[in-house]
Structures are given as C-alpha cells and as structure tokens.
Short mmCIF file of C-alpha atoms in Angstrom, two decimals:
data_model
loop_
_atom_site.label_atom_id
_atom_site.label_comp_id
_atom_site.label_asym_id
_atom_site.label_seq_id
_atom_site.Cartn_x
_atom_site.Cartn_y
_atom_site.Cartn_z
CA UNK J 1 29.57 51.14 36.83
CA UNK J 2 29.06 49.37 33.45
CA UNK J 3 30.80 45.61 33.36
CA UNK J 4 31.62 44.92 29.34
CA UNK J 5 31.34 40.60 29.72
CA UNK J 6 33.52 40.08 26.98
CA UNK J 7 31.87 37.15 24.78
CA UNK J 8 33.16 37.80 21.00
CA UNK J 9 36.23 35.85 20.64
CA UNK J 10 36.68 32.94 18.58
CA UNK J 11 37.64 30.58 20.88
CA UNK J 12 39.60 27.94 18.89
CA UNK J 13 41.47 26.74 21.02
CA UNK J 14 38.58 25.00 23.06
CA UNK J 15 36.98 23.66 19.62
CA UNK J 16 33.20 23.88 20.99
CA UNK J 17 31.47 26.52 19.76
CA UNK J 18 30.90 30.08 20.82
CA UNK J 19 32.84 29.93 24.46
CA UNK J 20 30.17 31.92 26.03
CA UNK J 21 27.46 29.31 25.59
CA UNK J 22 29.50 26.21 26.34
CA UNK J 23 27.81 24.88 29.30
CA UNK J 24 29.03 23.99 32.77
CA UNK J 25 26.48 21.70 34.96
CA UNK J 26 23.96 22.54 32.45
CA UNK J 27 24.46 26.25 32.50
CA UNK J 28 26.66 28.54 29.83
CA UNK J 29 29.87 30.23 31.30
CA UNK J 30 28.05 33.55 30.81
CA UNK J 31 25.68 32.82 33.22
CA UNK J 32 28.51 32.42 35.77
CA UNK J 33 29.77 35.71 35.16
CA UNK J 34 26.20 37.57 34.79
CA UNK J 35 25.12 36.58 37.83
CA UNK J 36 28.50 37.30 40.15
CA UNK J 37 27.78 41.06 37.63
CA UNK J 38 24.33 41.56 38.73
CA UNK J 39 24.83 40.77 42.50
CA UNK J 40 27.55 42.96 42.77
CA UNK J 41 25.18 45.63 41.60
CA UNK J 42 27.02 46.45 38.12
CA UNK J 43 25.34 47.37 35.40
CA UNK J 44 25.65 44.36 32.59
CA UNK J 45 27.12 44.78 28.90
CA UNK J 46 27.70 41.59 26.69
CA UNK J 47 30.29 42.45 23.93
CA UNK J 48 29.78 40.45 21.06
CA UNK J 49 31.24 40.09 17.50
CA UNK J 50 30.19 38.74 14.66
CA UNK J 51 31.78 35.76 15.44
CA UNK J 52 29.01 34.53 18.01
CA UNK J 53 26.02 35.38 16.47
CA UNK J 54 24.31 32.60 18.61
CA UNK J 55 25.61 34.72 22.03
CA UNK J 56 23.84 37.64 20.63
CA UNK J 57 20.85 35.65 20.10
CA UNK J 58 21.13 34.14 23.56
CA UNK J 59 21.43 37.46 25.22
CA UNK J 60 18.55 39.15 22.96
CA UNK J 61 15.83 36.02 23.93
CA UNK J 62 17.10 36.67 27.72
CA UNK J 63 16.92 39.90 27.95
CA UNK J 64 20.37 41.04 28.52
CA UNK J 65 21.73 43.99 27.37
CA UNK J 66 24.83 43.61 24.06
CA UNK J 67 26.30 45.56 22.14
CA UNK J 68 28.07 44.15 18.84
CA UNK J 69 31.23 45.58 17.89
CA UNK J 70 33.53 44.28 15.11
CA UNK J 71 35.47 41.65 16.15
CA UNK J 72 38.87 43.50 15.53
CA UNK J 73 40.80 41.77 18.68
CA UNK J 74 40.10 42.19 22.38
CA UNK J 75 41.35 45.13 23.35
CA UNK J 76 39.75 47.21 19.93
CA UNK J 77 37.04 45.88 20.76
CA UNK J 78 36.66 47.41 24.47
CA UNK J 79 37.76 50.62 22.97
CA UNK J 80 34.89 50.57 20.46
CA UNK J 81 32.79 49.26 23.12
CA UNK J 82 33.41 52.36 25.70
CA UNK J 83 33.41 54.78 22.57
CA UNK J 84 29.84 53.24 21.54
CA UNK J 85 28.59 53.71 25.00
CA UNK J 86 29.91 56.88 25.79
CA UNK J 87 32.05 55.67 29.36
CA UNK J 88 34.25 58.11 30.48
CA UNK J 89 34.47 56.96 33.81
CA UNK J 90 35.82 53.61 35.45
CA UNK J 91 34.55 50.32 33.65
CA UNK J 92 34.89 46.79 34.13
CA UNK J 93 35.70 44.01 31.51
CA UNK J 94 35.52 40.67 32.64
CA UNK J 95 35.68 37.56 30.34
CA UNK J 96 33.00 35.70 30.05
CA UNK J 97 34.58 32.23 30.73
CA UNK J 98 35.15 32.75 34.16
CA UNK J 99 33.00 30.28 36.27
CA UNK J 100 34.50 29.74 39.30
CA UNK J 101 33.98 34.48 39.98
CA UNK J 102 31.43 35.65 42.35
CA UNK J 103 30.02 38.81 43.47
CA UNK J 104 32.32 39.35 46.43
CA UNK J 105 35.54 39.15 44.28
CA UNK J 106 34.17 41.91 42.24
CA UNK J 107 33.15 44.11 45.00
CA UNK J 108 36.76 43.08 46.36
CA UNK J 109 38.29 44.43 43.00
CA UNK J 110 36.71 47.52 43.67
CA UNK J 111 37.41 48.57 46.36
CA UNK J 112 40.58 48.22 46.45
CA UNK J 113 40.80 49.93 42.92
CA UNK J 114 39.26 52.91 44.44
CA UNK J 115 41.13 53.51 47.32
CA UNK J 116 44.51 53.32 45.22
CA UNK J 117 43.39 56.24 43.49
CA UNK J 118 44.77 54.96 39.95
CA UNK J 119 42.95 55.01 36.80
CA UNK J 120 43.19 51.18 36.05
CA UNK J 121 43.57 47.72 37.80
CA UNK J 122 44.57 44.41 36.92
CA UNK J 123 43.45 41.21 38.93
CA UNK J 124 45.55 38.27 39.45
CA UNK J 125 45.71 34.63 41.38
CA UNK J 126 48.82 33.61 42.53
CA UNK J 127 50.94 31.20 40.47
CA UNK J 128 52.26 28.54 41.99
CA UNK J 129 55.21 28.01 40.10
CA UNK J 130 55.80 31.68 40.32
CA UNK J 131 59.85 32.36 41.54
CA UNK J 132 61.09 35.48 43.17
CA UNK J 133 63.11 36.58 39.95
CA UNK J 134 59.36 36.68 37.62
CA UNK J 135 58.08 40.36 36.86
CA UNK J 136 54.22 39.13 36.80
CA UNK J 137 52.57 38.98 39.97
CA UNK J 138 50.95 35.87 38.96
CA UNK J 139 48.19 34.43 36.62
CA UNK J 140 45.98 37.00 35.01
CA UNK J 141 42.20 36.32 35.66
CA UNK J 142 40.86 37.81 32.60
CA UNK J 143 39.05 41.30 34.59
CA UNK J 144 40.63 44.26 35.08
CA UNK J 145 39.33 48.12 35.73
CA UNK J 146 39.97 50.96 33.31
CA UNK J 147 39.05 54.38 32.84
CA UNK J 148 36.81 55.70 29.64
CA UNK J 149 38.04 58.48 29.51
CA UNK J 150 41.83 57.51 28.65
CA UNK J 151 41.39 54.44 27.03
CA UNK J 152 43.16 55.79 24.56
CA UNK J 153 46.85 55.70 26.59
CA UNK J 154 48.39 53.74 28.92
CA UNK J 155 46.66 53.78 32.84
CA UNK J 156 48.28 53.83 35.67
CA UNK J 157 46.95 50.31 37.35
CA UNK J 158 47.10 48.26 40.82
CA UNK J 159 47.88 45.07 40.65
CA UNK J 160 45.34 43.26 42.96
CA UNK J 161 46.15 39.53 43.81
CA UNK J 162 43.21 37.55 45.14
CA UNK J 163 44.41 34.14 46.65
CA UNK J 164 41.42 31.93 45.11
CA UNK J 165 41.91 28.83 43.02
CA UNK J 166 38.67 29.30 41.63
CA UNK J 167 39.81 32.10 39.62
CA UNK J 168 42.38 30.52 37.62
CA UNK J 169 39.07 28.85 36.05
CA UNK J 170 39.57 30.40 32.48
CA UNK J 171 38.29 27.92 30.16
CA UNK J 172 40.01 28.33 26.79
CA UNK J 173 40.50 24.19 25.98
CA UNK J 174 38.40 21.15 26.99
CA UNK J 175 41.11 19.97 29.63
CA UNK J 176 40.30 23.52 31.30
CA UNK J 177 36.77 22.97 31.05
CA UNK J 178 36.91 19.14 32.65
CA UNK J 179 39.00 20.61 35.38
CA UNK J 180 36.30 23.55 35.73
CA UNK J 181 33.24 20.97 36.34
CA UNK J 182 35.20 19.18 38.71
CA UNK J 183 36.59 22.02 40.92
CA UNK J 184 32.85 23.55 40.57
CA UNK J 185 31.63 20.05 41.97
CA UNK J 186 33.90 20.02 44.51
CA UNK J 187 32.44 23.64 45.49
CA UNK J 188 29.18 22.46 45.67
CA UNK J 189 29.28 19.58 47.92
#
C-alpha cells in the first residue's frame, strides 16, 4: 500500500520554512513520519510542490522516493498524486508534521479500515473539550485511507478514534512545535 507523506504546503502559519524540514531534537518532522511509514511496511511517497523545493532536494540526496505535483491545494494535489501513480486501490496520506505517529498506529488504522469494508477512513484523537451535542468525533490527525479508484467522489469512510495524545502533535505554529519537543521529551525519558 503506497503512503503519499504530504510535504508541499506552505506552511505560513508556523513562519519557519518548509514544515517538512523543521527539525524536532535535531531531526525534520518527515523523518518522524518516514520512519513510523517504513516500519509499518508501506511503501513511501513524498508529495511535494513547488513550494518546498528544499524537501524535494532533501528527499532526492536521501534517497526517498517524491513525486512533485502542482501545488493546487491539498486535496488536488492527492488526486494528481494517485492519477500520476496510477493507485486504484486503497492509499494512505499522512501529513508530514506528525511527530508524535508510530508504526503501530498505522497498522492500527488498517486494520480496522479493512475489516469495515468501506472505501475510506478518517483517523481522529479525542477532543477534550468535545460535548455530546458536536457532530465531529474529535480532532482530526491529519491521515486518513482512501480508495484510487474513486477519488473522484465522495467514499464511504470509518471514523477510527485512537485515544493517544501524541497524535494531536500537528505542528502548524511555533507554540505547537514547543509543545511537540516537550511532549516528545517527556516520551523519551
């Protein structure tokens, strides 16, 4: 199963460069994600844009597979993505600013995708401010499961919630990434 590591964003809102390569303990956030990819035994795809030409660089001096597509907006660009490399079956995206994922929540994700039998999933941590009356199951964690082969219309999806604060870790401003280094710490000791 191909995993498209989305890394092609602007990222404004953090204010430090190409989001991919910002660094966490002295490695980039798409390490974090490549690695919890690879030991889950999925086969790696970096989107990039032209927007992070220095990602693309990064992933062509390491080795790891990219493919550039325009930069159109996130979802265009997974649909260029799976029509570039020819997916018709189940695919993951997963952003690549997610530091705190690891292999077993992605082998989690899928199974549980496959035995509902739907074309699509969504994955979500639970909110904690979250009241009976909201329609969202919770905080989105930026990876979800799709099929190639309707990309173009809407999936049916499960709506998987894994109880880990470490996924809420989506770094899109520098109080996100401060918070990110310390709950990593914390992991670590």
């Amino acid at each position: 199963m191909f995993a498209l590591i989305m890394a092609g964003g602007r990222a404004s809102r953090l204010g430090m460069g190409e989001k991919a390569l910002t660094r966490i303990h002295d490695k980039p956030l798409l390490s974090f994600v490549l690695n919890a990819v690879e030991k889950a035994d999925l086969e790696p795809m970096v989107i990039v844009s032209p927007l992070t030409p220095y990602t693309t660089n990064y992933c062509r001096m390491h080795d790891i597979p990219w493919i550039c597509t325009d930069g159109k907006g996130y979802v265009q660009d997974i649909c260029q993505a799976v029509d570039e490399l020819s997916i018709s079956g189940p695919f993951l995206t997963i952003c690549a600013d997610l530091p705190g994922i690891t292999a077993d929540h992605i082998r989690n994700v899928i199974e549980q995708f496959h035995e509902s039998g739907r074309p699509a999933c969504s994955v979500w941590a639970p909110d904690p401010k979250k009241t009976s009356s909201d329609t969202i199951p919770g905080i989105p964690v930026g990876m979800n499961i799709l099929t190639g082969s309707m990309i173009d219309e809407e999936q049916e999806e499960i709506q998987i919630i894994i109880p880990d604060p470490l996924l809420t870790l989506n770094i899109n401003t520098p109080e996100d990434l401060k918070r990110a280094e310390i709950m990593i710490e914390r992991m670590k000791s």
